[in-house]
Coordinates of C-alpha atoms and ligand atoms in Angstrom, one line a residue:
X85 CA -47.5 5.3 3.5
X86 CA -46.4 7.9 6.4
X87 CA -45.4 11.1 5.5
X88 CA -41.5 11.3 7.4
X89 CA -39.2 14.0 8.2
X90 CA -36.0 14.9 9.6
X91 CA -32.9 16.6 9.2
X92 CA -30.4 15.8 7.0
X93 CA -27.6 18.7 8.2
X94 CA -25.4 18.4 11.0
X95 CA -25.4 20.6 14.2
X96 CA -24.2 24.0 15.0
X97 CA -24.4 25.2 11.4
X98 CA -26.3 28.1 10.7
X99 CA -28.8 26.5 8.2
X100 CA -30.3 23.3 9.0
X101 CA -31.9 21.8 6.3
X102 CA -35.2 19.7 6.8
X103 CA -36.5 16.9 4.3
X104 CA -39.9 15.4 4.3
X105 CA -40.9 12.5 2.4
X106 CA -44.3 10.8 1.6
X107 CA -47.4 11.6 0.1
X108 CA -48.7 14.1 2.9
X109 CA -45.5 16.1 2.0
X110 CA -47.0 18.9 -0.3
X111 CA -50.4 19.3 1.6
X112 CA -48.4 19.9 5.3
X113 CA -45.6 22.2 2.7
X114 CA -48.2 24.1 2.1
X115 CA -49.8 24.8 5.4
X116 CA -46.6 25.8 6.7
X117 CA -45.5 27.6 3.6
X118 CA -48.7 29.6 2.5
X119 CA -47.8 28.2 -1.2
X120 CA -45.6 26.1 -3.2
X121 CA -42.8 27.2 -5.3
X122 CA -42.7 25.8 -8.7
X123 CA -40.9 22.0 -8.2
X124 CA -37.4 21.9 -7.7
X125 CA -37.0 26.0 -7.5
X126 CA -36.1 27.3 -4.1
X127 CA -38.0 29.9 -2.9
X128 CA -37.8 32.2 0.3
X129 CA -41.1 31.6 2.3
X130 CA -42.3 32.8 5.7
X131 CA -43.2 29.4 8.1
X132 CA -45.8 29.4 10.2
X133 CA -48.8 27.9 11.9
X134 CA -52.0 28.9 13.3
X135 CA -50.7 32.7 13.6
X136 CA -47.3 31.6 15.1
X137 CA -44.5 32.7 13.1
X138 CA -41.5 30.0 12.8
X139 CA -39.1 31.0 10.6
X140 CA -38.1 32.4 7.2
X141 CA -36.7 29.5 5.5
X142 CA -35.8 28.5 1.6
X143 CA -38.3 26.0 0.2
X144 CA -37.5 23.1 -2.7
X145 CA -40.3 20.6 -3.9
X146 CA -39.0 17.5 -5.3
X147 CA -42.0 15.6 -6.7
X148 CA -42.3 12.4 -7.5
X149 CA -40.8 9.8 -8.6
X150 CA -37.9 12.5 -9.4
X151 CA -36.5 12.5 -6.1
X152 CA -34.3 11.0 -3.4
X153 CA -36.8 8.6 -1.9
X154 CA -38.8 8.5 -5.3
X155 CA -41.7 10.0 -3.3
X156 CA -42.9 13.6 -3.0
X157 CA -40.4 15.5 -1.0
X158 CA -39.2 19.1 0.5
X159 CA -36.5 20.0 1.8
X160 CA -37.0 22.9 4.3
X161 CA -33.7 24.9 4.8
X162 CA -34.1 26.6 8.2
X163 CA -32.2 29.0 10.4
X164 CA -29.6 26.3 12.6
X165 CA -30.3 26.1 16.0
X166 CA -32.2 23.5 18.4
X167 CA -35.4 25.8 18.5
X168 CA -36.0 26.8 15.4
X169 CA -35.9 22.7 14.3
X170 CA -38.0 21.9 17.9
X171 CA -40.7 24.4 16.7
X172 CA -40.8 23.2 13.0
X173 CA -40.8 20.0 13.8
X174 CA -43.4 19.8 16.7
X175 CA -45.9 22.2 14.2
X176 CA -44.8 19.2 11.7
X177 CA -46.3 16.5 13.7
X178 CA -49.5 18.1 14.6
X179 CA -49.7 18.6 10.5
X180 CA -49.3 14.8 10.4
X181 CA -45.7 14.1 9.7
X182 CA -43.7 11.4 11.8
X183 CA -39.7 11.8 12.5
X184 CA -38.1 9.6 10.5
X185 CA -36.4 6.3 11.7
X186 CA -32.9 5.9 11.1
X187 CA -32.4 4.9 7.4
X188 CA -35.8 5.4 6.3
X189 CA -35.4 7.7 3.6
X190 CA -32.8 5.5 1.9
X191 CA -35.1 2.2 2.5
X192 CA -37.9 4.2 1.1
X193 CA -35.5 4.9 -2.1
X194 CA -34.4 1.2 -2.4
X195 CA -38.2 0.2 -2.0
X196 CA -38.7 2.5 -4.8
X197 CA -36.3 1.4 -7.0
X198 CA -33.9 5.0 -6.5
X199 CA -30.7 2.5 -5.3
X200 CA -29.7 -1.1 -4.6
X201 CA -28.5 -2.4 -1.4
X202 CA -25.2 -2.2 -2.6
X203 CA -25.4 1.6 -3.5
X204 CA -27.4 2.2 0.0
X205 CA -24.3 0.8 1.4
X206 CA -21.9 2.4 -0.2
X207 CA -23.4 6.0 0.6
X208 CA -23.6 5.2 4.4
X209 CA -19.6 4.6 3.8
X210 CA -19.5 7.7 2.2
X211 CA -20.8 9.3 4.9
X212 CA -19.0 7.5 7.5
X213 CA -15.7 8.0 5.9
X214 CA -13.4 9.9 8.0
X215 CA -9.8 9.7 5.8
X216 CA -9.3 10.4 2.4
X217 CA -8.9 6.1 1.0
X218 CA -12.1 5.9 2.8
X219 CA -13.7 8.3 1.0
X220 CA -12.4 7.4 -2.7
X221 CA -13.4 3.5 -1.7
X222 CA -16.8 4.7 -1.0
X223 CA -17.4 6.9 -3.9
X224 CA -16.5 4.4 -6.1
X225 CA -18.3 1.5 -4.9
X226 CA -21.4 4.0 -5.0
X227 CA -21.4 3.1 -8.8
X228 CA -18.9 0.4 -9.1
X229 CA -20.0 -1.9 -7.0
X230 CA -23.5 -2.5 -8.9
X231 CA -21.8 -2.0 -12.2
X232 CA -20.2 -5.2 -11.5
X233 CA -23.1 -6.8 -9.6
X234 CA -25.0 -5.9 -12.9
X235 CA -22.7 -7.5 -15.5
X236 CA -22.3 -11.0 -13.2
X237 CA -26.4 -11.3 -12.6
X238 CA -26.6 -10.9 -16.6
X239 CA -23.3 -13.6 -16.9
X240 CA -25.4 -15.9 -14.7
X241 CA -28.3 -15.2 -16.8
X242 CA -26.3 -16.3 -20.2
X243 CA -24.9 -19.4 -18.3
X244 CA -28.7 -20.4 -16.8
X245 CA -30.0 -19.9 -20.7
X246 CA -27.8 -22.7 -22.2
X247 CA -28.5 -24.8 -19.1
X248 CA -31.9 -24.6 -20.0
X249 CA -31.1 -25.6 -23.7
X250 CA -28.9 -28.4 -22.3
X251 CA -32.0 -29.7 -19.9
X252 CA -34.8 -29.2 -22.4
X253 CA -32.8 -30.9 -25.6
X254 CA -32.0 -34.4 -25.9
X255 CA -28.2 -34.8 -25.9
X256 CA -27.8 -36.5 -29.2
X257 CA -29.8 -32.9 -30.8
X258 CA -27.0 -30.5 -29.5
X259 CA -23.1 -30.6 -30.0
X260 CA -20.5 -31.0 -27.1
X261 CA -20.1 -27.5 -27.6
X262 CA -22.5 -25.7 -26.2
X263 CA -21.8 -28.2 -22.5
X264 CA -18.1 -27.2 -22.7
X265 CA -19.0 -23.5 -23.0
X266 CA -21.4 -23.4 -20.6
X267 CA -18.7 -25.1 -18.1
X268 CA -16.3 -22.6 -19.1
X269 CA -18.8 -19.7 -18.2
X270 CA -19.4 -20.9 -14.8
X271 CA -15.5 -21.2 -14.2
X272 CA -15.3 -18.1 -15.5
X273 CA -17.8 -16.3 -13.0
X274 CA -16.5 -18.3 -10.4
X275 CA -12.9 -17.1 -10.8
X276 CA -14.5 -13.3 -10.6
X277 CA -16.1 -14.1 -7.3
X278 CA -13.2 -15.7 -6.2
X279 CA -10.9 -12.4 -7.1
X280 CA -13.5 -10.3 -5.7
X281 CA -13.2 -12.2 -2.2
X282 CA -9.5 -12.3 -2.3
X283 CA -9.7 -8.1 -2.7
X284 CA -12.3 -8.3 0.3
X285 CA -9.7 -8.6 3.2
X286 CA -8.2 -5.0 1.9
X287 CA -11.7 -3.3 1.2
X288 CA -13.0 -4.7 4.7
X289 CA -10.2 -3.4 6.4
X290 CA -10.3 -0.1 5.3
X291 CA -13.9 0.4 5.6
X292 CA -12.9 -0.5 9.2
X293 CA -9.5 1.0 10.0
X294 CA -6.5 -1.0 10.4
X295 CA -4.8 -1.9 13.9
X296 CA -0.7 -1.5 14.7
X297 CA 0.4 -2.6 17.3
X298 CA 4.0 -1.4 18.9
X299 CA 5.7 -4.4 20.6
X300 CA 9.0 -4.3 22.5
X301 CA 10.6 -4.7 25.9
X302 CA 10.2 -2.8 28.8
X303 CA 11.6 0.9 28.0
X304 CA 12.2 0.6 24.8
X305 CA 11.1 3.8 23.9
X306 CA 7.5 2.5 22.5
X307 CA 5.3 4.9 24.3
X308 CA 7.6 7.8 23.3
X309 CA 7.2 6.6 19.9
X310 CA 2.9 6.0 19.9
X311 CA 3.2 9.7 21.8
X312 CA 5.1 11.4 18.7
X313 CA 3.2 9.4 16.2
X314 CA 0.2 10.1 17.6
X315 CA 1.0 14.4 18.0
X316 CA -0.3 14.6 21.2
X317 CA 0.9 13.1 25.2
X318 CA -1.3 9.8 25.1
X319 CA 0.8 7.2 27.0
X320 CA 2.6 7.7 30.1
X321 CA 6.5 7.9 29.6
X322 CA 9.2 7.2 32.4
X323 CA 12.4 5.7 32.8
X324 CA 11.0 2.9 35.1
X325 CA 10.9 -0.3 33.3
X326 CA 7.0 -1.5 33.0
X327 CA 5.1 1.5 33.3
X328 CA 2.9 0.5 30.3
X329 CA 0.2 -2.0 31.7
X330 CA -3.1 -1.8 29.5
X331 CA -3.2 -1.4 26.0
X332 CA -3.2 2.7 25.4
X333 CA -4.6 3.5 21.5
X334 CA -4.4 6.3 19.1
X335 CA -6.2 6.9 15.7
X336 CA -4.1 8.1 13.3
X337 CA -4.7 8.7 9.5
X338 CA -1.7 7.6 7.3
X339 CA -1.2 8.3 4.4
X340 CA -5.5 8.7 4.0
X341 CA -6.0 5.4 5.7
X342 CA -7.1 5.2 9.2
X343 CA -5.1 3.6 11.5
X344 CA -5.3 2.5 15.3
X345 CA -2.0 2.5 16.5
X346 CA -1.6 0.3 20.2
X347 CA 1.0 0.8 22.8
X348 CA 1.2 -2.2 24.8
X349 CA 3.0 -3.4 27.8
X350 CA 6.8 -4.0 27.8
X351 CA 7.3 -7.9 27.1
X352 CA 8.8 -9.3 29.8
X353 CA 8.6 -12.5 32.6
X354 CA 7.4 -11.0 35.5
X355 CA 5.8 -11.5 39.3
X356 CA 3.5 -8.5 39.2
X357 CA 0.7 -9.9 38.9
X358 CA -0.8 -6.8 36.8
X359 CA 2.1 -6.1 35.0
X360 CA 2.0 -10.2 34.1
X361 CA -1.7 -9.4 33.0
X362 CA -1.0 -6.2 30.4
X363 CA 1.8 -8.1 28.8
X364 CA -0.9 -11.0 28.5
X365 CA -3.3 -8.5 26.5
X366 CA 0.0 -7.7 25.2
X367 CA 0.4 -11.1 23.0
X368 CA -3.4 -11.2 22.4
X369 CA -3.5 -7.6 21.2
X370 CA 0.0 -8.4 18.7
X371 CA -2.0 -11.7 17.4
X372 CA -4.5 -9.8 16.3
X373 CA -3.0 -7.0 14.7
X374 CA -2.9 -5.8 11.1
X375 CA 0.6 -4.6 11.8
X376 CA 3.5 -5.1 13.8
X377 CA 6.1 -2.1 15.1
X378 CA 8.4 -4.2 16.8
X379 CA 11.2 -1.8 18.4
X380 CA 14.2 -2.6 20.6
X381 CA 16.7 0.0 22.1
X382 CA 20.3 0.4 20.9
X383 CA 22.4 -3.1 21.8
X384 CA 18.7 -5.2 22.7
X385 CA 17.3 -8.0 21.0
X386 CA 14.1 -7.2 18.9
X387 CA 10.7 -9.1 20.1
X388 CA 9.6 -12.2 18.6
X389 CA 6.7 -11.9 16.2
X390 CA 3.7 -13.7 15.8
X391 CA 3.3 -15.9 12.3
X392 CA 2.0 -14.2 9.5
X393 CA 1.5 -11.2 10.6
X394 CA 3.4 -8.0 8.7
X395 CA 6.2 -6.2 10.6
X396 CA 8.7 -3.5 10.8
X397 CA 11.9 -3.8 12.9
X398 CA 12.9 -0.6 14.5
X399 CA 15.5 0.3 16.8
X400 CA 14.6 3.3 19.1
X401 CA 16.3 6.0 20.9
X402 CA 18.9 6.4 17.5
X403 CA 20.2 10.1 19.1
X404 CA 21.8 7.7 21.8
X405 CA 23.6 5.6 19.0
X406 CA 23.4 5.2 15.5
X407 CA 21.4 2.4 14.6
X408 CA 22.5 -0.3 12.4
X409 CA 19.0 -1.3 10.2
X410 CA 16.3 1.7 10.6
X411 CA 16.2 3.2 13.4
X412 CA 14.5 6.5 14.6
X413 CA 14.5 8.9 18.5
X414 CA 11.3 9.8 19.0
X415 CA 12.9 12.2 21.4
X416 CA 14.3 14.3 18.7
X417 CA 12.0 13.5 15.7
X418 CA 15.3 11.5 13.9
X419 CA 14.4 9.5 11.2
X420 CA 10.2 9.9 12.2
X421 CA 9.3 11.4 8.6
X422 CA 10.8 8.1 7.2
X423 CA 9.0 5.7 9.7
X424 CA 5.4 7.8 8.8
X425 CA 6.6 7.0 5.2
X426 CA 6.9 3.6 6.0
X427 CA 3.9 3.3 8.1
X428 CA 1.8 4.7 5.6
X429 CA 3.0 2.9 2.9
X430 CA 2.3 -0.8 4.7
X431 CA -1.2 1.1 5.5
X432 CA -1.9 1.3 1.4
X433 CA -0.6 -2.3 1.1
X434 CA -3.0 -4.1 3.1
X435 CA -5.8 -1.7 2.1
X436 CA -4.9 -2.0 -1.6
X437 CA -8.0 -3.8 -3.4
X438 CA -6.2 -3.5 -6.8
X439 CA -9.0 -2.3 -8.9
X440 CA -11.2 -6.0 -7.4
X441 CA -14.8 -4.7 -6.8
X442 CA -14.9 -3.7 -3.0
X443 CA -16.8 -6.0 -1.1
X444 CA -16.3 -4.0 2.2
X445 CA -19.2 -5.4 4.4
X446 CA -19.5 -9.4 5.8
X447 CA -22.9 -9.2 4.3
X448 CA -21.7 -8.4 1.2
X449 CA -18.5 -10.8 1.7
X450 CA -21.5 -13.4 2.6
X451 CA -23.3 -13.2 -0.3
X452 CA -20.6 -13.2 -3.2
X453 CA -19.3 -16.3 -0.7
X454 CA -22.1 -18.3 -1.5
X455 CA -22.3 -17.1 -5.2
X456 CA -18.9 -18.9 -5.5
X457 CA -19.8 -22.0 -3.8
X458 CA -22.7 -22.9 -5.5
X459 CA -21.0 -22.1 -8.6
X460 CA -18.4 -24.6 -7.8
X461 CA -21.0 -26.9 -6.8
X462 CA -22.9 -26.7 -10.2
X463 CA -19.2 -27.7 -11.9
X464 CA -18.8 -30.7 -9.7
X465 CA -22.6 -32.3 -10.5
X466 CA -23.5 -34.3 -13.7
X467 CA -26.9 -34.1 -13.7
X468 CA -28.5 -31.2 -15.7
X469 CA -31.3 -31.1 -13.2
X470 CA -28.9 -30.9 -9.7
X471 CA -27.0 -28.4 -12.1
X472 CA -29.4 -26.1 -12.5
X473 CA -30.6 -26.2 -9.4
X474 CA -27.1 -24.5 -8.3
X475 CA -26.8 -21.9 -10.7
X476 CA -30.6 -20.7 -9.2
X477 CA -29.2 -20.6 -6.0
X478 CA -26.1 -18.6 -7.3
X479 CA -28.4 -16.3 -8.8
X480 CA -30.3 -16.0 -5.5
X481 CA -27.2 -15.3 -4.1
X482 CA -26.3 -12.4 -6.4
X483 CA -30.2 -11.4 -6.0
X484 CA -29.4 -10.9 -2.6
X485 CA -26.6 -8.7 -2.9
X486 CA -27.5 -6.2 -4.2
X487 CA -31.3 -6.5 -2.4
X488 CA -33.8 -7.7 -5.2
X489 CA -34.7 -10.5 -3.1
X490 CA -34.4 -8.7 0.2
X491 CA -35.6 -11.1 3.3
X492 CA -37.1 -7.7 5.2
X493 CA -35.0 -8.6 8.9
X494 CA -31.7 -8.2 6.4
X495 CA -33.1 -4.9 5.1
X496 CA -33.8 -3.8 9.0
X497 CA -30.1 -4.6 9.3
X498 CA -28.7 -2.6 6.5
X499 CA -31.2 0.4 7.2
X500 CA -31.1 0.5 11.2
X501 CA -27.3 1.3 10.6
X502 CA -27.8 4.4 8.6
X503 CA -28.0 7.9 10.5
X504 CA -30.8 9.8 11.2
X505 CA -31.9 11.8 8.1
X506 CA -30.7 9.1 5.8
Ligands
FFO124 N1 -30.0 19.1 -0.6 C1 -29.6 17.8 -0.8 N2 -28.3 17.6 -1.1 C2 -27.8 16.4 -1.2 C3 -28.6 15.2 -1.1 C4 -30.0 15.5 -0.8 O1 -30.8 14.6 -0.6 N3 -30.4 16.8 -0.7 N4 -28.1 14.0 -1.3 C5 -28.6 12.8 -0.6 O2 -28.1 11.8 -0.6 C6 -26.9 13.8 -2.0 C7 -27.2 13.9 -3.5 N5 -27.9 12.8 -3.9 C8 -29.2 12.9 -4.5 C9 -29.6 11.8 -5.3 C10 -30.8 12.0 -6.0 C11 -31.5 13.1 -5.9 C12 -32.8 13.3 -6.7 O3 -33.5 14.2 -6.5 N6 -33.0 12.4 -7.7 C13 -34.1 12.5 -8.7 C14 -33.8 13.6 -9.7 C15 -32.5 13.5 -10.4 C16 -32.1 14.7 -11.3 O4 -32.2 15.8 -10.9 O5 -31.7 14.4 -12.5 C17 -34.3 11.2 -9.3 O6 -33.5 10.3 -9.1 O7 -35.3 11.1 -10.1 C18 -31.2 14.1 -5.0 C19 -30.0 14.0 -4.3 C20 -25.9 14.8 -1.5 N7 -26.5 16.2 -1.5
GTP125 N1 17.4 9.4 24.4 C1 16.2 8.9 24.2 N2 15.5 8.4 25.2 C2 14.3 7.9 24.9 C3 13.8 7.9 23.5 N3 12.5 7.3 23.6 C4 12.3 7.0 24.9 N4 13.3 7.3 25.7 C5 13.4 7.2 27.1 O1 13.3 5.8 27.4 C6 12.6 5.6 28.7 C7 11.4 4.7 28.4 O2 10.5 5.2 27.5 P1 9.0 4.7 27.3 O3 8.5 5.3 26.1 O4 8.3 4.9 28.6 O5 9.3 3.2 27.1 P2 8.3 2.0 27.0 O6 8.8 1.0 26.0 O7 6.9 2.5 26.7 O8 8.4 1.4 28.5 P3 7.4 0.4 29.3 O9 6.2 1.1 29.6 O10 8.2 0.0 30.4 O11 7.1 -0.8 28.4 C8 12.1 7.0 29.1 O12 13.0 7.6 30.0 C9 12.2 7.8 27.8 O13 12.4 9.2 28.0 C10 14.6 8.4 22.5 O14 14.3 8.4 21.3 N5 15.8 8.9 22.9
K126 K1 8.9 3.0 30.7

């Protein structure tokens, strides 16, 4: 096994901290270092190399398996900057350390039994989370997530035990009993997967970030409105009709979710030929949407909605006349604290996974998919044999999840998506 290092601090701080992991790590430590501070003690120690001084830097040994990765490791905090890490780091490799690949310190930890897939996931989420939801989704799934993995693989294991007593008895030697609750078990765990996939939707979109999309006719008022949501000047605002041709997006966070919030062409028939195309994107950009701000100035009709798809109606320019229904100006911030309020409050409803476990990934959403299938399955077959032969693939399924049977291209997946220093 390589010894692997990189850092696992940001730029532009003034420490960077460096982590090596593998069983070369205390040998190459101690070149650089002179000595080794008692394990998990920092310690102040001058770098260097070959008579070139590198740096004064704090020192912590993690042996193993009490680690991160479950191997030896050190984490090097040096002075921040590019050539303090450069000159480390080149001294490094001629010691016999490698840079890390992206994800490699977590795989190494999942490999040695530190985290599941599912907790490996959750921590590049937490990591990735830029809004507060985000953040408390991730945390908790960190934990959560397995918690409930854990307690369905041991279900599964319960149900799979009386199938075996069911197979390996004659039918006449065991009451009706112990069938019906063995059907009832699998219902049981199949309903659970079945509420965790209906929570997916939210937990999926907030992992992502949720799309609105402002619809309305030409001058309306909706790029004044995506302008004073958004803070800052981002669309183009005049008083000629169809100035709005491609699709112009903020990210905003509501509320703590993230939100991508879409100006879009005025809807209208038209000959321009470009104008014809943006309100094309337009419709395609409104059917895919999370959201719908449809907004109409004083006296106009409101857009038409696509099916299914959430809305708010909202009549614009409200310092020219008082709107009937909710209405806001955007020009003089009337009524805007109420449509945030609003916004933000559809933004927690569609991310809302009421308390389901947060399947937040189509990998995840994948595997818990095929759990419930082959549960179903195994209730719709008579035979004990064919039976059992579904609940094993459930239990693959699960095995899966969380990465015990890991097929090694999905763990390339999962890992290869990580940052550097993860
Ligand atoms: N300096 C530093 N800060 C960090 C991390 C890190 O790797 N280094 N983390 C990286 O994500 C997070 C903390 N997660 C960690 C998880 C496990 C272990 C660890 O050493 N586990 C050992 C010992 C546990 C113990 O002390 O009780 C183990 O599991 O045996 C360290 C950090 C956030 N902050
Ligand atoms: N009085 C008043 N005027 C507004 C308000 N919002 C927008 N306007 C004016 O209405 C006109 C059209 O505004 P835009 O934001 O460009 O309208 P739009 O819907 O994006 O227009 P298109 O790009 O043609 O689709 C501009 O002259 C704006 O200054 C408002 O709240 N009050
Ligand atoms: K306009």
């Amino acid at each position: 096994m390589s010894t692997i290092f990189a850092p696992i601090t940001g730029r532009g701080g003034a420490v960077t901290v460096l982590r090596l992991s593998g069983p070369g790590t205390f040998g190459i430590v101690q070149a650089l270092a002179g000595s080794l501070p008692a394990p998990r003690r920092a310690s102040l120690r001058p770098l260097g190399h070959e008579g070139r001084r590198l740096d004064e830097a704090l020192l912590v040994t993690f042996p193993a398996p009490h680690s991160f990765t479950g191997e030896d490791v050190a984490e090097i905090s040096l002075h921040g900057g590019r050539a303090v890490l450069a000159a480390v780091s080149e001294v490094l490799a001629t010691l016999g350390a490698r840079p890390a690949e992206p994800g490699e310190f977590s795989r190494r930890a999942h490999q040695n039994g530190k985290m599941d897939l599912l907790q490996a996931e959750a921590m590049a989420d937490l990591i990735a989370a830029e809004t507060e939801a985000q953040r408390a989704m991730a945390l908790e799934s960190m934990t959560g997530l397995s918690a409930a993995c854990l307690i369905w693989r041991e279900e599964l294991r319960q149900i799979m035990a009386r199938q075996e007593a069911l197979i390996d008895f004659p039918d006449e030697d065991l009451p009706p009993e112990v069938e019906a609750a063995l059907l009832a078990g699998i219902i049981a765990l199949r309903d659970e997967m079945r509420a965790a996939l209906s929570a997916a939707p939210a937990a999926e979109r907030l992992r992502e970030g949720l799309e609105f999309v402002i619809l309305g006719a030409p001058n309306a008022g909706k790029s004044t409105l995506l302008n004073a949501l958004a803070g800052e000047e981002i669309a183009i605002v005049s008083d000629i009709p169809g100035t709005t041709r491609d699709a112009v997006g903020v990210r905003v966070d509501l509320g703590g979710v993230p939100v991508h919030i879409t100006d879009t062409a005025g809807l209208r028939e038209t000959e321009d030929v470009i104008e014809a195309e943006g309100v094309k994107r337009a419709k395609a950009r409104a059917a895919r949407a999370d959201f719908l701000l449809l907004v109409a100035a004083p006296g106009e009709a409101f857009p038409e909605a696509p099916k299914g798809i959430p809305c708010l109606r909202l009549r614009t320019k409200a310092d020219l006349t008082p709107a009937e229904g909710f209405g806001v100006s955007a020009r003089t911030g009337l009524g805007m604290a109420e449509l945030r309020a609003k916004l933000a409050e559809a933004a927690a409803e569609l991310t809302d996974t009421k308390g389901a476990a947060a399947l937040a990934r189509p990998r995840q959403i994948a595997c818990v998919r095929d759990t419930e299938a082959a549960l179903d399955a195994a209730l719709h077959v008579e035979d004990p044999e064919l039976r059992g032969e579904e609940l094993r693939s459930a239990s693959q399924a699960l095995a899966r999840l969380v990465g015990i049977i890991g097929v090694e291209e999905i763990l390339d997946a999962v890992f290869s998506g990580f940052c550097i220093g993860k």
